[in-house]
Amino acid sequence: MKYPTNYLKLLNFRLRQHSHITRKLIHTTSTDTPQLEVKFSNGRNLIMTAGKYARFANATAVCEMGDTAVMVTAVAKTKPTPGTNFTPLVVDYRLKTAASGRIPTNFLRREMGPSEKEILSARLIDRSLRPLFPAEYRTETQLVCNMLALDSVYSPDVLALNASSLALSLSDIPWNGPIGAVRLGLCDGEIIVNPTRRELQSSQLDLVVSATKQNLVVMLEGKGNVVLQQDLLKAIKQGTREAQVIVQEIERLQRTYGKAKRPLESIMTVGEEIAAAVRSMSEMRLREIFQDAKHDKISRDVAVNEVRSNVIDKVWSSYPDTEPALITEEFNRLCKSIFRELVFETQLRCDGRDYDSLRNISCQVDLYKPLHGSALFQRGQTQVFCTVALDSQESAMKLDTLSALESGIKAKNFMLHYEFPPYATGEVGRVGGVGRRELGHGALAEKALVPTLSNDFPFTVRLTSEVLESNGSSSMATVCGGSLALMDAGVPVSAPAAGVAIGLVTKYENNDTKHMQDYRILTDILGIEDYMGDMDMKVAGTRKGFTAIQADLKIPGIPLKVVMEALQKATDAKTKILDIMAEAIREPRKVKKECWPVTERITVEPQQRGQVIGAGGINLKKLYIETGCTATTEDETTFTLFAPSQSAMHEAKEMIDTFLVPKERIPDLEFGGIYTAKITELRDTGVMVILYNGMPPALLHNSQLDQRKVAHPSALGLEVGQEIQVKYFGRDPVSGFMRLSRKVLQPTVSIVRSLNKTNPSEEQNENPSSS
């Protein structure tokens, strides 16, 4: 049936009115799959494809490197979430065992809740994307990162980040991207772009750099094995340059295939008259509060809240038609503006410090005797209590299959657990469970301390950090307190480590952060400076170099010049903090504490190994229950004992002696020596003999009894109690049984055979000496 031309035009017009649905239909029915290939300076390629899978999403992108492929879908609701004053972005990152050809090892044999690795990767993506969303965007948005294939060569987190950038760029979701992200390694002084898993294992640096166009850095996260400052700066510069290639390719694809961005809905604000009233009633009072250095966190918050409540009540009583929430939002906007203006005007911060000064720091170690190691680190109003517990190597945390496949590590013998209870900020809340924030802060502090630890330490180390007070940078206080606690516990660290948080306050127009009008870098920031400022850069390391870095921004990127200055400020502050920490303890404790655990190796004879272990391991279980000591098998003759104290070790060794059958001293047998053996039993397979009194009988096999083939020992006239000569060839390395032979002591029987075909009697006549 044919339709009139006017009708078809009307139908197309109606479809264009429903732009969101139309875009989905076009995307669904399109057979064109845009693809780009990014070539890095070291020859490695990154392939990105869009629109091939999941076509009901606003946009879908697949990022591939090697045989690893990650799909990211971007979906946003059509209308903003009412009552929301932030961007409700959710990033779901899931590692699928099916992508690597594995089956989950849990009871249900399927993927369960997100692991620590998945949560940390989702936070990495979130922190890279969030600064580029417009401030007016309040629509609920979800990014789902789905693993399609994992080859255990390239890490999927950076691929997911780049795929997220492409998906958002091609979608109709308002976003001021794209960004590019690369991982950087450092081997033999050379920077490696997107290193493989094997290269990372020998690399001094593992750094992820996210950057947008014009070489603006958006996010930094990495760890290093005491990396020098010049090497870190070199890596950041190269990572920013490499990211520009990704950004340019995505922009080219966006111009051709990208959807038109949906218009931003205007945010309801108060009128100029109400805004002027809020300013007139609160500006002077807020300026006085923010310039009063006598205030601490609690008193300053109380004073600001009093002004907020008073201003809102008065303005609302004068303008009853205005919603109180809008007045509150205007007050908060003014409060942030005044706080930032004072940083530039007074050259001082709200607590009276200049830009480079540290808060007052105090350190204590060895607080309680039962603890293997303990420390209390106080920096201003941030207080962290750290404890160290030492246990056997059997207590190491076994990693799941995918984490082990990606990292190359099957077990962790150092764990840092970070706790942030609600009373740390004077609040009431739920205690228990670990949130995403706690996991992220604990993982950062763990990265900072791991490079300082020795690989041959015989214990598993658990470091706990409990934040008792929090007013900025509790994760970096954990690094300082954790390093002190490790030294107090006698853990051999190569050098103490410290951490500091660097902040930033900027002036710019029209989102042009490349050409800033002015900026101030703040050392050792407070909680309010983190909230009101534009950056939170956490830097940790030793005197020699860096071990961890994490930079979060609230603005769409900062120039490399600002990053370099911030790192120099962090280096100077780190040195000052280490000087203060050295007054409490300078190096790992040498004199052992009474509560310290001990470890020792014992050697037993191979035939006694079963006596130590017992049937079904009953002796080892009894040893642990009664003494708290664990015994780990190293080889056929060696056990490693771990005891919670020296007295427990003595008790455990006495118990092991009772497991062994009492015997006389075992003589040393010489390899190749000839000994007199006494037959104790005749068997079908051979004879049981002993070489000395008290010896467990050893089997002399039929094949070693005589030069001739023997079916049973009785054929040779052997009897119980008879003494024979045998040669000793040591013990079997697997079973531990003696290797004995009687055959080698007998003269060799040689039989000369003729090539001519003769009967046996003739052959015997030709060789009368063969017998």
CSV table of C-alpha atoms in Angstrom, one decimal, residues 268-454:
chain,number,residue,atom,x,y,z
A,268,MET,CA,15.5,27.0,40.1
A,269,THR,CA,17.2,29.8,41.9
A,270,VAL,CA,16.1,32.7,44.0
A,271,GLY,CA,15.6,36.2,42.5
A,272,GLU,CA,18.2,38.9,42.6
A,273,GLU,CA,16.3,40.7,45.5
A,274,ILE,CA,16.4,37.6,47.7
A,275,ALA,CA,20.0,36.9,46.8
A,276,ALA,CA,20.9,40.4,47.8
A,277,ALA,CA,19.1,40.0,51.1
A,278,VAL,CA,20.9,36.7,51.8
A,279,ARG,CA,24.3,38.4,51.1
A,280,SER,CA,23.5,41.5,53.2
A,281,MET,CA,22.5,39.5,56.2
A,282,SER,CA,25.3,36.9,56.1
A,283,GLU,CA,28.4,38.2,54.4
A,284,MET,CA,30.0,40.1,57.3
A,285,ARG,CA,29.2,37.4,59.8
A,286,LEU,CA,30.6,34.7,57.5
A,287,ARG,CA,33.8,36.7,56.9
A,288,GLU,CA,34.2,37.1,60.6
A,289,ILE,CA,33.8,33.4,61.2
A,290,PHE,CA,36.2,32.3,58.5
A,291,GLN,CA,38.9,34.8,59.7
A,292,ASP,CA,38.7,33.8,63.3
A,293,ALA,CA,41.6,31.3,63.8
A,294,LYS,CA,40.4,30.4,67.2
A,295,HIS,CA,37.6,28.3,65.7
A,296,ASP,CA,38.1,24.6,65.4
A,297,LYS,CA,36.0,22.2,63.2
A,298,ILE,CA,33.1,21.9,65.6
A,299,SER,CA,32.8,25.5,66.7
A,300,ARG,CA,33.2,26.8,63.1
A,301,ASP,CA,30.4,24.5,61.9
A,302,VAL,CA,28.2,25.5,64.7
A,303,ALA,CA,28.8,29.2,64.0
A,304,VAL,CA,28.0,28.8,60.3
A,305,ASN,CA,24.9,26.8,61.0
A,306,GLU,CA,23.6,29.4,63.4
A,307,VAL,CA,24.1,32.1,60.7
A,308,ARG,CA,22.4,29.8,58.1
A,309,SER,CA,19.3,29.1,60.3
A,310,ASN,CA,19.0,32.8,61.2
A,311,VAL,CA,19.3,34.0,57.6
A,312,ILE,CA,16.9,31.4,56.2
A,313,ASP,CA,14.2,32.2,58.9
A,314,LYS,CA,14.4,35.9,58.3
A,315,VAL,CA,14.5,35.8,54.5
A,316,TRP,CA,11.6,33.2,54.4
A,317,SER,CA,9.5,35.4,56.8
A,318,SER,CA,10.1,38.3,54.4
A,319,TYR,CA,9.5,36.2,51.2
A,320,PRO,CA,7.1,33.4,52.3
A,321,ASP,CA,6.5,32.3,48.7
A,322,THR,CA,10.1,31.2,48.3
A,323,GLU,CA,11.0,27.6,49.1
A,324,PRO,CA,13.4,27.4,52.1
A,325,ALA,CA,15.5,24.8,50.1
A,326,LEU,CA,16.3,27.5,47.5
A,327,ILE,CA,17.3,30.0,50.2
A,328,THR,CA,19.5,27.3,51.7
A,329,GLU,CA,21.1,26.6,48.4
A,330,GLU,CA,21.8,30.3,47.8
A,331,PHE,CA,23.3,30.7,51.3
A,332,ASN,CA,25.6,27.7,50.7
A,333,ARG,CA,26.7,29.1,47.3
A,334,LEU,CA,27.5,32.5,49.0
A,335,CYS,CA,29.3,30.7,51.9
A,336,LYS,CA,31.6,28.9,49.4
A,337,SER,CA,32.2,32.0,47.5
A,338,ILE,CA,33.2,34.1,50.6
A,339,PHE,CA,35.5,31.3,51.8
A,340,ARG,CA,37.4,31.2,48.5
A,341,GLU,CA,37.6,34.9,48.2
A,342,LEU,CA,39.2,35.2,51.7
A,343,VAL,CA,42.0,32.7,50.6
A,344,PHE,CA,43.1,35.2,47.9
A,345,GLU,CA,42.4,38.4,49.9
A,346,THR,CA,44.1,37.7,53.3
A,347,GLN,CA,46.8,35.3,52.1
A,348,LEU,CA,45.8,33.2,55.1
A,349,ARG,CA,43.6,30.2,55.7
A,350,CYS,CA,40.6,30.0,58.0
A,351,ASP,CA,42.8,28.5,60.9
A,352,GLY,CA,45.4,31.3,60.6
A,353,ARG,CA,48.0,29.3,58.7
A,354,ASP,CA,49.7,30.4,55.5
A,355,TYR,CA,49.5,28.3,52.4
A,356,ASP,CA,52.5,26.1,53.1
A,357,SER,CA,52.2,25.5,56.9
A,358,LEU,CA,51.4,22.2,58.5
A,359,ARG,CA,49.1,21.7,61.4
A,360,ASN,CA,50.5,20.8,64.8
A,361,ILE,CA,51.7,17.2,64.7
A,362,SER,CA,52.3,14.8,67.7
A,363,CYS,CA,53.2,11.1,67.6
A,364,GLN,CA,53.2,8.3,70.2
A,365,VAL,CA,54.2,4.6,69.9
A,366,ASP,CA,54.0,1.5,72.1
A,367,LEU,CA,50.7,2.6,73.8
A,368,TYR,CA,49.6,-0.8,75.2
A,369,LYS,CA,51.7,-3.8,76.1
A,370,PRO,CA,49.5,-6.6,74.6
A,371,LEU,CA,49.8,-5.1,71.2
A,372,HIS,CA,52.6,-6.2,68.9
A,373,GLY,CA,52.8,-2.6,67.6
A,374,SER,CA,50.8,0.6,68.1
A,375,ALA,CA,50.9,4.3,67.3
A,376,LEU,CA,48.8,7.4,67.8
A,377,PHE,CA,49.2,10.1,65.1
A,378,GLN,CA,47.6,13.5,65.7
A,379,ARG,CA,47.6,16.2,63.0
A,380,GLY,CA,45.5,19.1,64.0
A,381,GLN,CA,42.0,17.7,64.7
A,382,THR,CA,42.7,14.5,62.7
A,383,GLN,CA,43.6,11.6,65.1
A,384,VAL,CA,44.4,8.0,64.0
A,385,PHE,CA,45.1,5.0,66.2
A,386,CYS,CA,47.0,2.3,64.4
A,387,THR,CA,47.7,-1.3,65.6
A,388,VAL,CA,49.8,-4.1,64.2
A,389,ALA,CA,49.1,-7.8,64.6
A,390,LEU,CA,51.6,-10.5,63.5
A,391,ASP,CA,50.5,-14.0,62.6
A,392,SER,CA,51.7,-17.0,60.7
A,393,GLN,CA,52.0,-17.1,57.0
A,394,GLU,CA,49.0,-19.4,56.9
A,395,SER,CA,46.9,-16.3,57.9
A,396,ALA,CA,47.7,-14.6,54.6
A,397,MET,CA,44.6,-13.5,52.6
A,398,LYS,CA,44.0,-15.8,49.6
A,399,LEU,CA,42.8,-13.7,46.6
A,400,ASP,CA,39.9,-14.8,44.4
A,401,THR,CA,40.6,-16.3,41.0
A,402,LEU,CA,40.2,-13.1,38.9
A,403,SER,CA,42.1,-10.8,41.3
A,404,ALA,CA,45.0,-13.3,41.3
A,405,LEU,CA,44.8,-13.6,37.5
A,406,GLU,CA,45.0,-9.8,37.0
A,407,SER,CA,47.6,-9.0,39.7
A,408,GLY,CA,49.7,-12.1,39.5
A,409,ILE,CA,49.5,-12.4,43.3
A,410,LYS,CA,47.8,-15.4,44.9
A,411,ALA,CA,48.0,-14.3,48.6
A,412,LYS,CA,48.6,-11.1,50.5
A,413,ASN,CA,50.7,-11.3,53.6
A,414,PHE,CA,50.2,-7.5,54.4
A,415,MET,CA,46.7,-6.2,55.0
A,416,LEU,CA,45.6,-2.6,56.0
A,417,HIS,CA,42.1,-2.2,57.3
A,418,TYR,CA,40.8,1.3,57.6
A,419,GLU,CA,37.9,2.2,59.9
A,420,PHE,CA,35.9,5.4,60.0
A,421,PRO,CA,33.3,5.2,62.7
A,422,PRO,CA,30.6,8.0,62.9
A,423,TYR,CA,31.9,9.4,66.2
A,424,ALA,CA,35.1,10.6,64.3
A,425,THR,CA,33.0,13.5,63.0
A,426,GLY,CA,30.7,13.8,66.0
A,427,GLU,CA,27.8,12.1,64.3
A,428,VAL,CA,25.5,9.2,65.1
A,429,GLY,CA,25.5,6.4,62.5
A,430,ARG,CA,25.7,2.7,61.8
A,431,VAL,CA,28.8,0.9,63.0
A,432,GLY,CA,30.0,-2.1,61.2
A,433,GLY,CA,30.4,-3.0,57.6
A,434,VAL,CA,32.9,-1.5,55.2
A,435,GLY,CA,31.8,1.2,52.8
A,436,ARG,CA,33.2,2.2,49.4
A,437,ARG,CA,34.9,5.2,51.0
A,438,GLU,CA,36.6,3.1,53.7
A,439,LEU,CA,37.8,0.6,51.1
A,440,GLY,CA,39.2,3.4,48.9
A,441,HIS,CA,41.1,5.2,51.7
A,442,GLY,CA,42.5,1.9,53.1
A,443,ALA,CA,43.7,0.8,49.7
A,444,LEU,CA,45.5,4.1,49.1
A,445,ALA,CA,47.3,3.9,52.5
A,446,GLU,CA,48.2,0.2,51.8
A,447,LYS,CA,49.7,1.2,48.5
A,448,ALA,CA,51.8,3.8,50.3
A,449,LEU,CA,53.2,1.4,52.9
A,450,VAL,CA,53.7,-1.9,50.9
A,451,PRO,CA,56.9,-0.7,49.0
A,452,THR,CA,58.7,-0.1,52.4
A,453,LEU,CA,58.1,-3.7,53.6
A,454,SER,CA,60.6,-6.6,53.3
